[in-house]
mmCIF file of C-alpha atoms in Angstrom:
data_model
loop_
_atom_site.group_PDB
_atom_site.id
_atom_site.type_symbol
_atom_site.label_atom_id
_atom_site.label_comp_id
_atom_site.label_asym_id
_atom_site.label_seq_id
_atom_site.Cartn_x
_atom_site.Cartn_y
_atom_site.Cartn_z
ATOM 1 C CA SER A 10 44.353 32.597 4.198
ATOM 2 C CA MET A 11 40.712 34.084 3.937
ATOM 3 C CA VAL A 12 40.752 32.822 0.303
ATOM 4 C CA ARG A 13 41.868 29.381 1.311
ATOM 5 C CA VAL A 14 38.883 29.084 3.647
ATOM 6 C CA LEU A 15 36.331 30.309 1.500
ATOM 7 C CA CYS A 16 37.663 27.914 -1.188
ATOM 8 C CA VAL A 17 37.437 24.957 1.262
ATOM 9 C CA ALA A 18 33.885 25.863 2.017
ATOM 10 C CA MET A 19 32.727 26.032 -1.606
ATOM 11 C CA VAL A 20 34.217 22.474 -2.113
ATOM 12 C CA LEU A 21 32.413 21.332 0.996
ATOM 13 C CA ALA A 22 29.142 22.805 0.059
ATOM 14 C CA CYS A 23 29.214 21.340 -3.449
ATOM 15 C CA MET A 24 30.032 17.699 -1.960
ATOM 16 C CA LEU A 25 27.158 18.175 -0.139
ATOM 17 C CA CYS A 26 24.981 19.048 -3.000
ATOM 18 C CA VAL A 27 26.395 16.276 -4.924
ATOM 19 C CA CYS A 28 24.982 13.937 -2.103
ATOM 20 C CA VAL A 29 21.575 15.400 -1.987
ATOM 21 C CA CYS A 30 21.147 14.769 -5.466
ATOM 22 C CA VAL A 31 22.606 11.402 -6.112
ATOM 23 C CA VAL A 32 19.819 9.426 -3.966
ATOM 24 C CA PRO A 33 17.447 7.724 -6.236
ATOM 25 C CA ASP A 34 14.444 9.095 -7.486
ATOM 26 C CA ALA A 35 11.044 7.293 -6.213
ATOM 27 C CA PRO A 36 9.356 4.646 -8.044
ATOM 28 C CA VAL A 37 6.678 4.982 -10.018
ATOM 29 C CA LEU A 38 3.504 2.230 -9.097
ATOM 30 C CA GLN A 39 1.448 1.272 -11.765
ATOM 31 C CA ALA A 40 -2.198 2.281 -11.388
ATOM 32 C CA SER A 41 -3.544 -1.086 -11.870
ATOM 33 C CA ALA A 42 -2.443 -4.391 -10.241
ATOM 34 C CA VAL A 43 -0.830 -6.738 -12.662
ATOM 35 C CA ASP A 44 -2.491 -9.450 -10.668
ATOM 36 C CA VAL A 45 -5.183 -9.838 -7.723
ATOM 37 C CA THR A 46 -6.292 -13.179 -5.890
ATOM 38 C CA ASP A 47 -8.336 -13.436 -2.702
ATOM 39 C CA PHE A 48 -4.984 -13.592 -0.697
ATOM 40 C CA SER A 49 -2.392 -11.638 -2.792
ATOM 41 C CA VAL A 50 -1.636 -8.742 -4.598
ATOM 42 C CA THR A 51 1.099 -8.456 -7.737
ATOM 43 C CA PHE A 52 2.044 -4.695 -8.906
ATOM 44 C CA ALA A 53 4.644 -3.492 -10.707
ATOM 45 C CA TRP A 54 6.618 -0.030 -11.026
ATOM 46 C CA ALA A 55 8.833 1.937 -13.289
ATOM 47 C CA VAL A 56 12.497 1.224 -12.159
ATOM 48 C CA PRO A 57 13.620 4.895 -11.025
ATOM 49 C CA ASP A 58 17.030 6.942 -11.614
ATOM 50 C CA GLY A 59 19.669 5.993 -9.633
ATOM 51 C CA HIS A 60 21.799 8.860 -10.833
ATOM 52 C CA GLY A 61 24.783 6.959 -11.414
ATOM 53 C CA ASN A 62 24.694 4.288 -8.718
ATOM 54 C CA PRO A 63 22.900 0.982 -9.138
ATOM 55 C CA LEU A 64 20.038 0.310 -7.177
ATOM 56 C CA VAL A 65 20.459 -1.793 -4.092
ATOM 57 C CA THR A 66 16.978 -2.574 -2.503
ATOM 58 C CA TYR A 67 13.487 -1.279 -2.289
ATOM 59 C CA LYS A 68 11.508 -0.540 0.827
ATOM 60 C CA LEU A 69 7.922 -1.556 0.437
ATOM 61 C CA TYR A 70 5.273 -0.176 2.839
ATOM 62 C CA ALA A 71 1.905 -1.718 3.042
ATOM 63 C CA ALA A 72 -1.165 -0.676 4.872
ATOM 64 C CA HIS A 73 -4.707 -1.214 5.264
ATOM 65 C CA ASP A 74 -7.198 1.404 6.955
ATOM 66 C CA ASN A 75 -4.034 3.466 7.876
ATOM 67 C CA VAL A 76 -2.557 0.638 9.867
ATOM 68 C CA LEU A 77 0.931 -0.550 8.543
ATOM 69 C CA LEU A 78 1.071 -4.281 8.134
ATOM 70 C CA ASN A 79 3.716 -6.061 10.106
ATOM 71 C CA ASN A 80 7.018 -4.654 9.480
ATOM 72 C CA VAL A 81 8.540 -2.817 6.224
ATOM 73 C CA LYS A 82 9.393 -5.411 3.732
ATOM 74 C CA ILE A 83 12.925 -4.967 1.848
ATOM 75 C CA ILE A 84 13.266 -6.052 -1.529
ATOM 76 C CA SER A 85 16.309 -6.725 -3.854
ATOM 77 C CA ALA A 86 16.773 -4.570 -6.828
ATOM 78 C CA THR A 87 19.300 -6.857 -8.208
ATOM 79 C CA GLY A 88 18.922 -7.773 -11.907
ATOM 80 C CA GLY A 89 16.613 -4.435 -12.283
ATOM 81 C CA ILE A 90 13.387 -6.273 -10.710
ATOM 82 C CA SER A 91 10.113 -4.178 -11.282
ATOM 83 C CA SER A 92 7.184 -6.216 -9.703
ATOM 84 C CA TYR A 93 6.628 -7.938 -6.470
ATOM 85 C CA THR A 94 3.610 -10.114 -4.927
ATOM 86 C CA LEU A 95 2.588 -9.233 -1.621
ATOM 87 C CA ASP A 96 0.639 -12.066 -0.069
ATOM 88 C CA GLY A 97 -0.909 -13.230 3.107
ATOM 89 C CA LEU A 98 -3.662 -10.377 2.886
ATOM 90 C CA GLN A 99 -7.526 -10.643 3.445
ATOM 91 C CA PRO A 100 -10.210 -11.006 0.734
ATOM 92 C CA LEU A 101 -11.990 -7.774 -0.425
ATOM 93 C CA PHE A 102 -9.686 -5.692 1.408
ATOM 94 C CA PRO A 103 -8.051 -2.309 -0.010
ATOM 95 C CA TYR A 104 -4.281 -2.207 0.724
ATOM 96 C CA GLU A 105 -2.335 1.016 -0.150
ATOM 97 C CA ILE A 106 1.201 0.484 -1.231
ATOM 98 C CA ARG A 107 3.960 2.805 -1.026
ATOM 99 C CA MET A 108 7.761 2.439 -2.213
ATOM 100 C CA SER A 109 11.045 3.914 -2.205
ATOM 101 C CA ALA A 110 14.510 2.940 -3.518
ATOM 102 C CA ILE A 111 18.022 2.640 -1.986
ATOM 103 C CA THR A 112 21.418 3.130 -3.665
ATOM 104 C CA SER A 113 24.953 3.104 -1.914
ATOM 105 C CA ASP A 114 24.307 7.062 -1.258
ATOM 106 C CA GLY A 115 21.022 6.642 0.568
ATOM 107 C CA GLU A 116 17.674 6.016 0.300
ATOM 108 C CA GLY A 117 15.573 8.145 -2.150
ATOM 109 C CA PRO A 118 11.941 9.581 -1.822
ATOM 110 C CA MET A 119 9.085 7.496 -1.000
ATOM 111 C CA SER A 120 6.282 7.058 -4.163
ATOM 112 C CA ALA A 121 3.001 8.125 -4.587
ATOM 113 C CA PRO A 122 0.682 5.895 -2.920
ATOM 114 C CA ARG A 123 -1.300 3.293 -4.800
ATOM 115 C CA VAL A 124 -4.382 1.371 -3.685
ATOM 116 C CA TYR A 125 -5.182 -2.208 -4.821
ATOM 117 C CA THR A 126 -8.001 -4.303 -3.903
ATOM 118 C CA THR A 127 -7.761 -8.202 -3.128
ATOM 119 C CA THR A 128 -10.724 -10.034 -4.778
ATOM 120 C CA GLY A 129 -13.235 -12.562 -3.104
ATOM 121 C CA LEU A 130 -15.973 -14.798 -4.194
ATOM 122 C CA VAL A 131 -19.359 -14.161 -3.017
ATOM 123 C CA THR A 132 -21.801 -17.152 -3.294
ATOM 124 C CA THR A 133 -25.585 -17.138 -2.894
ATOM 125 C CA ILE A 134 -26.208 -19.827 -0.426
ATOM 126 C CA ALA A 135 -30.088 -19.569 0.097
ATOM 127 C CA GLY A 136 -32.598 -16.909 -0.790
ATOM 128 C CA GLY A 137 -33.558 -14.898 -3.960
ATOM 129 C CA THR A 138 -33.904 -11.560 -5.252
ATOM 130 C CA SER A 139 -37.735 -10.743 -3.534
ATOM 131 C CA PHE A 140 -38.526 -10.558 -0.090
ATOM 132 C CA GLY A 141 -40.950 -12.902 2.170
ATOM 133 C CA PHE A 142 -40.947 -15.962 4.084
ATOM 134 C CA GLN A 143 -40.156 -19.499 2.695
ATOM 135 C CA ASP A 144 -38.368 -22.449 3.626
ATOM 136 C CA GLY A 145 -36.682 -24.455 1.381
ATOM 137 C CA THR A 146 -33.419 -25.091 -0.777
ATOM 138 C CA GLY A 147 -31.401 -22.532 -2.462
ATOM 139 C CA SER A 148 -33.403 -19.964 -4.446
ATOM 140 C CA ASP A 149 -36.649 -21.430 -3.366
ATOM 141 C CA ALA A 150 -36.170 -19.846 0.009
ATOM 142 C CA ARG A 151 -37.047 -16.429 1.124
ATOM 143 C CA PHE A 152 -36.154 -14.109 4.052
ATOM 144 C CA ASN A 153 -37.499 -10.446 4.732
ATOM 145 C CA PRO A 154 -35.337 -7.389 4.495
ATOM 146 C CA GLY A 155 -33.710 -6.588 7.957
ATOM 147 C CA THR A 156 -32.303 -9.738 8.607
ATOM 148 C CA GLY A 157 -30.011 -9.449 11.638
ATOM 149 C CA ARG A 158 -26.614 -11.150 12.985
ATOM 150 C CA ILE A 159 -25.986 -14.533 11.670
ATOM 151 C CA PHE A 160 -23.838 -17.250 13.330
ATOM 152 C CA ILE A 161 -21.904 -20.343 11.995
ATOM 153 C CA ASP A 162 -21.736 -23.645 14.342
ATOM 154 C CA TYR A 163 -19.268 -26.068 14.289
ATOM 155 C CA ASN A 164 -21.033 -28.179 11.600
ATOM 156 C CA TYR A 165 -21.072 -25.149 9.205
ATOM 157 C CA ASN A 166 -24.695 -24.316 9.740
ATOM 158 C CA ILE A 167 -25.889 -20.883 9.543
ATOM 159 C CA TRP A 168 -27.926 -19.432 11.788
ATOM 160 C CA VAL A 169 -30.051 -16.610 10.876
ATOM 161 C CA ALA A 170 -32.090 -13.814 13.111
ATOM 162 C CA ASP A 171 -34.671 -13.323 10.451
ATOM 163 C CA GLN A 172 -36.016 -9.835 12.244
ATOM 164 C CA MET A 173 -39.191 -8.821 10.139
ATOM 165 C CA ASN A 174 -40.186 -12.774 9.745
ATOM 166 C CA TYR A 175 -39.973 -12.953 13.718
ATOM 167 C CA ARG A 176 -38.550 -16.332 13.227
ATOM 168 C CA ILE A 177 -35.026 -17.856 13.823
ATOM 169 C CA ARG A 178 -33.823 -19.832 10.530
ATOM 170 C CA LYS A 179 -31.305 -22.616 10.010
ATOM 171 C CA VAL A 180 -29.428 -22.725 6.582
ATOM 172 C CA THR A 181 -27.359 -26.074 6.188
ATOM 173 C CA PRO A 182 -24.183 -26.115 4.023
ATOM 174 C CA ASP A 183 -26.256 -27.294 1.016
ATOM 175 C CA GLY A 184 -28.542 -24.362 1.216
ATOM 176 C CA HIS A 185 -31.404 -26.121 2.793
ATOM 177 C CA VAL A 186 -33.349 -23.256 4.758
ATOM 178 C CA THR A 187 -35.666 -24.427 7.855
ATOM 179 C CA THR A 188 -37.365 -22.416 10.593
ATOM 180 C CA VAL A 189 -36.396 -23.537 14.041
ATOM 181 C CA LEU A 190 -38.065 -20.888 16.425
ATOM 182 C CA GLY A 191 -41.007 -18.666 15.844
ATOM 183 C CA ASN A 192 -44.319 -18.908 14.050
ATOM 184 C CA GLY A 193 -44.192 -15.618 12.595
ATOM 185 C CA VAL A 194 -46.262 -13.726 15.027
ATOM 186 C CA ASN A 195 -45.514 -10.619 16.248
ATOM 187 C CA ALA A 196 -45.940 -11.428 19.976
ATOM 188 C CA ALA A 197 -44.516 -12.751 22.975
ATOM 189 C CA ILE A 198 -46.029 -16.468 23.542
ATOM 190 C CA ASP A 199 -43.922 -19.203 25.030
ATOM 191 C CA GLY A 200 -43.866 -22.368 22.847
ATOM 192 C CA VAL A 201 -41.704 -25.166 21.724
ATOM 193 C CA GLY A 202 -40.035 -24.213 18.238
ATOM 194 C CA THR A 203 -42.251 -22.906 15.871
ATOM 195 C CA PHE A 204 -45.078 -23.149 18.359
ATOM 196 C CA ALA A 205 -43.549 -20.040 19.917
ATOM 197 C CA SER A 206 -44.419 -16.422 19.175
ATOM 198 C CA LEU A 207 -41.291 -13.944 18.606
ATOM 199 C CA GLY A 208 -41.344 -10.409 18.562
ATOM 200 C CA THR A 209 -38.606 -8.232 16.607
ATOM 201 C CA VAL A 210 -35.658 -10.427 16.803
ATOM 202 C CA THR A 211 -32.979 -7.948 17.472
ATOM 203 C CA PRO A 212 -29.412 -9.987 17.865
ATOM 204 C CA ASP A 213 -26.886 -8.489 20.264
ATOM 205 C CA GLY A 214 -23.474 -10.067 20.624
ATOM 206 C CA HIS A 215 -23.770 -13.860 21.232
ATOM 207 C CA VAL A 216 -27.430 -13.571 22.873
ATOM 208 C CA CYS A 217 -30.140 -12.862 20.355
ATOM 209 C CA HIS A 218 -32.945 -11.074 21.902
ATOM 210 C CA VAL A 219 -36.808 -10.961 21.124
ATOM 211 C CA THR A 220 -38.511 -7.343 22.169
ATOM 212 C CA ASN A 221 -42.032 -7.218 23.486
ATOM 213 C CA PRO A 222 -44.099 -5.915 20.714
ATOM 214 C CA ASN A 223 -45.791 -3.483 23.242
ATOM 215 C CA THR A 224 -42.636 -1.840 24.737
ATOM 216 C CA PRO A 225 -40.229 0.286 22.742
ATOM 217 C CA PRO A 226 -36.552 -1.686 22.672
ATOM 218 C CA THR A 227 -34.234 -0.629 25.592
ATOM 219 C CA PRO A 228 -30.764 -1.185 26.166
ATOM 220 C CA HIS A 229 -31.423 -2.193 29.760
ATOM 221 C CA PRO A 230 -32.691 -5.714 30.422
ATOM 222 C CA PRO A 231 -36.525 -6.162 30.618
ATOM 223 C CA LEU A 232 -38.145 -7.409 33.939
ATOM 224 C CA PHE A 233 -38.482 -11.106 32.505
ATOM 225 C CA ALA A 234 -36.937 -13.083 29.884
ATOM 226 C CA ARG A 235 -38.030 -16.506 28.175
ATOM 227 C CA ARG A 236 -35.375 -19.193 28.108
ATOM 228 C CA ILE A 237 -35.267 -21.431 24.721
ATOM 229 C CA THR A 238 -33.927 -24.910 25.955
ATOM 230 C CA SER A 239 -35.439 -26.843 22.965
ATOM 231 C CA VAL A 240 -32.483 -26.379 20.411
ATOM 232 C CA SER A 241 -29.481 -27.797 21.893
ATOM 233 C CA GLU A 242 -27.661 -26.840 18.792
ATOM 234 C CA VAL A 243 -28.050 -23.293 19.341
ATOM 235 C CA LEU A 244 -26.451 -23.476 22.782
ATOM 236 C CA LEU A 245 -23.299 -25.072 21.050
ATOM 237 C CA LEU A 246 -23.217 -22.199 18.539
ATOM 238 C CA LEU A 247 -23.409 -19.660 20.964
ATOM 239 C CA HIS A 248 -20.952 -20.882 23.527
ATOM 240 C CA LEU A 249 -23.181 -19.894 26.414
ATOM 241 C CA SER A 250 -23.339 -22.216 29.503
ATOM 242 C CA LEU A 251 -27.059 -20.971 30.042
ATOM 243 C CA SER A 252 -29.739 -21.682 27.475
ATOM 244 C CA PHE A 253 -30.237 -19.424 23.918
ATOM 245 C CA ILE A 254 -31.909 -16.307 25.662
ATOM 246 C CA VAL A 255 -34.822 -14.445 24.428
ATOM 247 C CA ARG A 256 -36.338 -11.237 26.099
ATOM 248 C CA GLY A 257 -39.814 -10.427 25.500
#
């Protein structure tokens, strides 16, 4: 009877060994994507060995910045499929892809990760390769380095806090640049439009501050603020019930 028990134990151990060994190998993702667009990535892999069992499905894990995208995707393995297009992505984002294969005996190990980056079209609307100040259209316009936050209004105009030029600039969709506020003087002088003098423009959230040039910038509100009311579009742009506020 002892021999019989040992024989049964050996048979069970062998069966267990066989079950562990028949799960499929991990897919091997190609190093480069087959195709990328602004919003999708098409990638391919070498079909893994199922060790005698046909592949049923793949599990696809996609993540950006270590955050898993939605739910794990299940891809049919019917017909020896070896590529997939992942869509609904964001432009210029890197995505980490990992996969596993599944047969009737279970899920195999996860593949080594591959990172694929979507494309993105970057277009220069206004400004050139040199710094300075100049209103104009397209490459004729100039901005100084250190340009701060930009905002886009409902008419697709771009509003720029041109910090080192001490001005607030407006860029139309066709690339025409005009100065809306400030005359380029580093001072705190009230006035209308380009007759006002602004200190260093330092945007903060949806409010654009202008610091007093004689006082170091501080995160705390200053003792007084100057309110600009001459540009109604700026009020709509910033979604403020009050005026576009600058602090000086």
